[in-house]
Amino acid sequence: MSKEPRWTQTWLSGTPAVQAYPGERLGLPEQGKGSVARFGRRLAALLIDWLICAWAITQWLLNIKGPDAAWVTMGILALEYILLVGTMGMTFGMRLVNIRVVTLAGGQPSPKSVLIRTVLLVLAIPALIFDKDQRGLHDRSAGTVVVREK
């Protein structure tokens, strides 16, 4: 029985990994519910969450302005991700664009996974480096993937 090498082995050996669509290697569908959420949806969700944290909470509710506002916003964003992704699998922004964070097996991420993912997400650079499955380093390190809800 011929077994294909792991995708890391194909990358390390220089053999191109053939993949028809993002998520195929992970056993996810090409389109619809459960498929990998594309970059545009993920960016929209993050922008919505950032605006909620920066404008609605930091500036309007807490009335914090100036240089400290950026740090407070980042802290609130991290707290939002830890609490909401840890309990519901999605943030407010993710809910609005119909995406969710799941483990590679399709379940709810563990608190440890959510914490790892959140810390790397607020560092920004790990989230901007992603693979053919559109999983950023923050998702890969946490063993998670962002999928469509509908």
XYZ file of N, CA and C in Angstrom:
450
model
N 0.843 -1.161 0.000
C 0.000 0.000 0.000
C 0.900 1.239 0.000
N 0.679 2.119 -0.947
C 1.470 3.333 -1.075
C 0.860 4.439 -0.227
N 1.652 4.986 0.653
C 1.175 6.060 1.516
C 1.930 7.343 1.159
N 1.178 8.436 0.975
C 1.818 9.703 0.652
C 2.579 10.210 1.862
N 3.724 10.876 1.643
C 4.475 11.423 2.769
C 3.731 12.590 3.392
N 4.039 12.845 4.653
C 3.459 14.009 5.336
C 3.828 15.251 4.556
N 2.996 16.287 4.663
C 3.251 17.507 3.892
C 4.562 18.155 4.290
N 4.992 18.002 5.559
C 6.274 18.587 5.959
C 7.422 17.875 5.265
N 7.269 16.565 5.060
C 8.320 15.819 4.388
C 8.422 16.222 2.923
N 7.298 16.494 2.288
C 7.358 16.918 0.894
C 7.982 18.295 0.784
N 7.700 19.152 1.743
C 8.272 20.496 1.729
C 9.778 20.428 1.966
N 10.203 19.604 2.928
C 11.622 19.512 3.255
C 12.414 18.850 2.133
N 11.802 17.905 1.438
C 12.527 17.208 0.373
C 12.523 17.978 -0.935
N 11.719 19.006 -1.018
C 11.665 19.800 -2.231
C 10.596 19.348 -3.201
N 9.912 18.245 -2.912
C 8.833 17.768 -3.764
C 7.602 18.627 -3.506
N 7.007 19.184 -4.546
C 5.837 20.030 -4.308
C 4.652 19.221 -3.805
N 3.992 19.725 -2.781
C 2.799 19.084 -2.251
C 1.621 19.508 -3.117
N 0.989 18.557 -3.765
C -0.129 18.856 -4.642
C -1.383 18.983 -3.782
N -2.047 20.113 -3.944
C -3.240 20.379 -3.155
C -4.206 21.181 -4.018
N -5.424 20.714 -4.140
C -6.402 21.369 -4.999
C -6.990 22.625 -4.361
N -7.153 22.626 -3.046
C -7.764 23.760 -2.355
C -7.274 23.798 -0.909
N -7.359 24.973 -0.259
C -6.952 25.066 1.144
C -7.816 24.156 2.021
N -7.172 23.374 2.857
C -7.878 22.484 3.763
C -7.994 21.051 3.271
N -7.627 20.802 2.035
C -7.723 19.439 1.500
C -6.846 18.483 2.308
N -5.624 18.914 2.626
C -4.714 18.077 3.422
C -5.277 17.767 4.791
N -6.130 18.667 5.289
C -6.698 18.515 6.628
C -8.000 17.731 6.620
N -8.442 17.340 5.420
C -9.678 16.582 5.303
C -10.930 17.449 5.397
N -10.783 18.729 5.118
C -11.920 19.652 5.180
C -12.543 19.809 3.797
N -13.835 20.152 3.749
C -14.477 20.337 2.439
C -13.928 21.558 1.707
N -14.132 21.587 0.396
C -13.635 22.691 -0.417
C -14.426 23.972 -0.191
N -15.740 23.859 -0.037
C -16.604 25.025 0.114
C -17.659 24.757 1.180
N -18.313 25.832 1.622
C -19.434 25.706 2.547
C -19.008 25.477 3.979
N -19.956 25.021 4.780
C -19.720 24.813 6.207
C -18.576 23.828 6.451
N -17.660 24.229 7.320
C -16.518 23.387 7.663
C -15.307 23.575 6.781
N -15.432 24.368 5.715
C -14.272 24.630 4.861
C -13.390 25.701 5.509
N -12.156 25.762 5.081
C -11.222 26.742 5.635
C -11.705 28.156 5.329
N -11.743 28.991 6.355
C -12.127 30.395 6.169
C -11.003 31.106 5.443
N -11.345 31.818 4.412
C -10.346 32.519 3.612
C -9.871 33.781 4.310
N -8.790 34.329 3.816
C -8.122 35.474 4.426
C -9.052 36.683 4.577
N -9.876 36.958 3.594
C -10.769 38.117 3.644
C -11.739 38.058 4.809
N -12.340 36.914 5.043
C -13.260 36.751 6.179
C -12.522 36.904 7.495
N -11.354 36.308 7.565
C -10.581 36.375 8.810
C -10.163 37.811 9.107
N -9.717 38.522 8.083
C -9.323 39.917 8.265
C -10.520 40.772 8.672
N -11.665 40.547 8.036
C -12.878 41.298 8.393
C -13.256 41.066 9.846
N -13.190 39.814 10.297
C -13.516 39.502 11.695
C -12.558 40.197 12.652
N -11.268 40.177 12.332
C -10.281 40.831 13.185
C -10.499 42.342 13.230
N -10.811 42.946 12.093
C -11.065 44.386 12.064
C -12.301 44.760 12.882
N -13.342 43.953 12.777
C -14.544 44.195 13.573
C -14.214 44.112 15.059
N -13.495 43.066 15.454
C -13.116 42.913 16.860
C -12.234 44.065 17.322
N -11.289 44.475 16.475
C -10.390 45.576 16.829
C -11.187 46.866 17.025
N -12.130 47.139 16.136
C -12.949 48.347 16.263
C -13.804 48.316 17.528
N -14.366 47.160 17.841
C -15.146 47.034 19.075
C -14.272 47.330 20.280
N -13.079 46.744 20.302
C -12.180 46.930 21.450
C -11.618 48.343 21.511
N -11.232 48.891 20.362
C -10.590 50.209 20.335
C -11.591 51.337 20.519
N -12.648 51.300 19.773
C -13.570 52.429 19.791
C -14.632 52.278 20.868
N -15.377 51.179 20.826
C -16.507 51.028 21.740
C -16.079 50.857 23.195
N -15.073 50.043 23.435
C -14.704 49.763 24.830
C -13.655 50.743 25.341
N -12.498 50.835 24.656
C -11.402 51.669 25.160
C -11.756 53.153 25.165
N -12.249 53.656 24.060
C -12.496 55.097 23.975
C -13.854 55.510 24.546
N -14.898 54.779 24.208
C -16.223 55.208 24.633
C -16.547 54.769 26.064
N -16.401 53.482 26.351
C -16.770 52.961 27.664
C -15.756 53.330 28.749
N -14.476 53.104 28.482
C -13.437 53.382 29.478
C -12.882 54.798 29.395
N -13.155 55.488 28.295
C -12.696 56.867 28.080
C -11.171 57.004 28.202
N -10.459 56.067 27.593
C -8.996 56.102 27.584
C -8.551 56.568 26.211
N -7.734 57.587 26.197
C -7.240 58.154 24.935
C -5.729 58.319 25.028
N -5.115 58.642 23.914
C -3.676 58.867 23.897
C -2.896 57.584 23.689
N -1.596 57.631 24.044
C -0.723 56.479 23.786
C -1.123 55.218 24.560
N -1.728 55.395 25.725
C -2.129 54.222 26.512
C -3.281 53.458 25.874
N -4.052 54.122 25.041
C -5.223 53.489 24.423
C -4.836 52.274 23.580
N -3.710 52.331 22.886
C -3.284 51.204 22.048
C -3.009 49.964 22.883
N -2.328 50.147 24.010
C -2.014 49.006 24.880
C -3.277 48.445 25.545
N -4.162 49.326 25.952
C -5.416 48.886 26.562
C -6.248 48.126 25.535
N -6.301 48.640 24.316
C -7.048 47.975 23.243
C -6.493 46.577 22.981
N -5.178 46.456 22.921
C -4.567 45.152 22.679
C -4.887 44.180 23.817
N -4.857 44.670 25.043
C -5.191 43.827 26.191
C -6.643 43.377 26.167
N -7.536 44.295 25.816
C -8.955 43.945 25.730
C -9.194 42.956 24.597
N -8.523 43.166 23.467
C -8.647 42.238 22.341
C -8.180 40.839 22.741
N -7.050 40.759 23.431
C -6.539 39.462 23.888
C -7.524 38.810 24.857
N -8.064 39.595 25.775
C -9.039 39.075 26.735
C -10.299 38.580 26.009
N -10.755 39.344 25.014
C -11.920 38.933 24.233
C -11.662 37.587 23.562
N -10.506 37.438 22.937
C -10.183 36.180 22.263
C -10.091 35.025 23.246
N -9.442 35.240 24.373
C -9.300 34.158 25.357
C -10.672 33.729 25.883
N -11.495 34.693 26.250
C -12.805 34.359 26.816
C -13.777 33.799 25.779
N -13.913 34.482 24.658
C -14.932 34.084 23.690
C -14.535 32.876 22.845
N -13.300 32.850 22.354
C -12.872 31.679 21.579
C -12.778 30.471 22.514
N -12.359 30.729 23.754
C -12.260 29.641 24.726
C -13.594 29.042 25.127
N -14.665 29.828 25.074
C -15.976 29.317 25.484
C -16.907 29.014 24.317
N -16.908 29.877 23.301
C -17.855 29.721 22.193
C -17.182 29.333 20.878
N -15.858 29.432 20.814
C -15.153 29.111 19.582
C -15.106 30.258 18.594
N -15.647 31.415 18.982
C -15.656 32.563 18.070
C -15.788 33.855 18.855
N -15.326 34.941 18.237
C -15.478 36.281 18.796
C -16.692 36.933 18.149
N -16.978 38.182 18.543
C -18.093 38.909 17.940
C -17.887 39.073 16.432
N -16.676 39.463 16.049
C -16.377 39.646 14.631
C -16.485 38.347 13.851
N -16.004 37.264 14.433
C -16.100 35.964 13.773
C -17.558 35.562 13.588
N -18.376 35.850 14.582
C -19.803 35.523 14.482
C -20.456 36.288 13.337
N -20.093 37.554 13.184
C -20.680 38.374 12.129
C -20.302 37.912 10.725
N -19.109 37.334 10.571
C -18.686 36.859 9.244
C -18.783 35.335 9.109
N -19.422 34.703 10.099
C -19.704 33.257 10.067
C -18.469 32.367 9.984
N -17.522 32.590 10.893
C -16.365 31.701 10.994
C -16.175 31.291 12.442
N -15.417 30.225 12.652
C -15.201 29.678 13.996
C -13.814 29.044 14.073
N -13.238 29.027 15.271
C -11.958 28.368 15.527
C -12.248 26.973 16.065
N -11.658 25.953 15.443
C -11.826 24.573 15.886
C -10.459 23.883 15.906
N -10.416 22.751 16.580
C -9.214 21.932 16.532
C -9.170 21.215 15.187
N -8.079 20.575 14.886
C -7.971 19.842 13.629
C -8.964 18.687 13.571
N -9.409 18.224 14.742
C -10.409 17.155 14.796
C -11.829 17.719 14.718
N -11.963 19.048 14.735
C -13.273 19.672 14.603
C -13.925 20.082 15.906
N -13.249 19.873 17.035
C -13.835 20.196 18.331
C -13.443 21.574 18.847
N -13.888 21.853 20.050
C -13.593 23.113 20.736
C -12.119 23.119 21.169
N -11.387 24.192 20.897
C -9.983 24.246 21.316
C -9.855 24.260 22.841
N -8.789 23.684 23.326
C -8.521 23.662 24.767
C -8.100 25.057 25.223
N -8.212 25.327 26.534
C -7.754 26.626 27.042
C -6.283 26.908 26.703
N -5.446 25.883 26.738
C -4.033 26.052 26.400
C -3.872 26.467 24.934
N -4.614 25.813 24.040
C -4.561 26.161 22.616
C -5.023 27.589 22.372
N -6.092 27.975 23.056
C -6.629 29.334 22.897
C -5.615 30.355 23.386
N -4.957 30.079 24.499
C -3.956 30.995 25.044
C -2.766 31.133 24.097
N -2.256 30.028 23.592
C -1.130 30.053 22.642
C -1.517 30.843 21.401
N -2.686 30.538 20.857
C -3.170 31.198 19.651
C -3.322 32.700 19.861
N -3.864 33.097 21.001
C -4.100 34.509 21.285
C -2.795 35.276 21.456
N -1.861 34.725 22.203
C -0.573 35.393 22.407
C 0.121 35.620 21.066
N 0.131 34.611 20.214
C 0.774 34.753 18.912
C -0.014 35.685 17.994
N -1.332 35.718 18.133
C -2.152 36.612 17.319
C -1.863 38.073 17.639
N -1.751 38.423 18.916
C -1.494 39.827 19.256
C -0.078 40.251 18.894
N 0.810 39.306 18.679
C 2.156 39.641 18.186
C 2.125 39.986 16.698
N 1.040 39.681 16.017
C 0.742 40.011 14.616
C 1.568 39.231 13.597
N 2.859 39.225 13.658
C 3.681 38.589 12.624
C 3.334 37.110 12.449
N 3.202 36.314 13.525
C 2.848 34.902 13.307
C 1.529 34.722 12.560
N 0.591 35.635 12.733
C -0.696 35.522 12.045
C -0.581 35.868 10.567
N 0.438 36.617 10.198
C 0.616 37.023 8.802
C 1.404 36.010 7.981
N 2.038 35.060 8.646
C 2.777 34.006 7.956
C 1.894 32.771 7.956
N 1.396 32.386 6.783
C 0.488 31.259 6.735
C 0.865 30.288 5.637
N 0.306 29.077 5.738
C 0.638 28.006 4.806
C -0.430 27.862 3.714
N -0.341 26.788 2.930
C -1.282 26.564 1.833
C -2.707 26.317 2.319
N -2.847 25.945 3.588
C -4.169 25.732 4.165
C -4.700 27.000 4.810
N -4.012 28.109 4.595
C -4.359 29.418 5.139
C -4.427 29.401 6.665
N -3.541 28.611 7.271
C -3.396 28.578 8.724
C -2.145 29.365 9.071
N -2.325 30.413 9.872
C -1.189 31.195 10.327
C -0.367 30.407 11.324
N 0.813 30.922 11.622
C 1.656 30.240 12.616
C 0.946 30.150 13.962
N 0.089 31.122 14.266
C -0.652 31.076 15.527
C -1.621 29.888 15.539
N -2.259 29.597 14.418
C -3.149 28.436 14.340
C -2.363 27.133 14.337
N -1.275 27.104 13.610
C -0.456 25.881 13.556
C 0.116 25.540 14.924
N 0.600 26.555 15.642
C 1.173 26.318 16.969
C 0.114 25.837 17.953
N -1.104 26.289 17.783
C -2.186 25.918 18.698
C -2.934 24.656 18.262
N -2.645 24.173 17.055
C -3.344 22.991 16.548
C -4.788 23.288 16.186
N -5.022 24.510 15.681
C -6.383 24.914 15.335
C -6.476 25.323 13.871
N -7.696 25.493 13.420
C -7.980 25.979 12.073
C -9.256 26.799 12.154
N -9.345 27.841 11.338
C -10.555 28.671 11.301
C -11.393 28.200 10.122
N -12.634 27.838 10.414
C -13.524 27.289 9.392
C -14.784 28.127 9.249
N -15.456 27.955 8.130
C -16.727 28.651 7.885
C -17.844 27.982 8.642
N -18.787 28.774 9.104
C -19.962 28.289 9.807
C -21.093 27.956 8.854
N -21.176 28.676 7.747
C -22.262 28.457 6.772
C -21.692 28.272 5.389
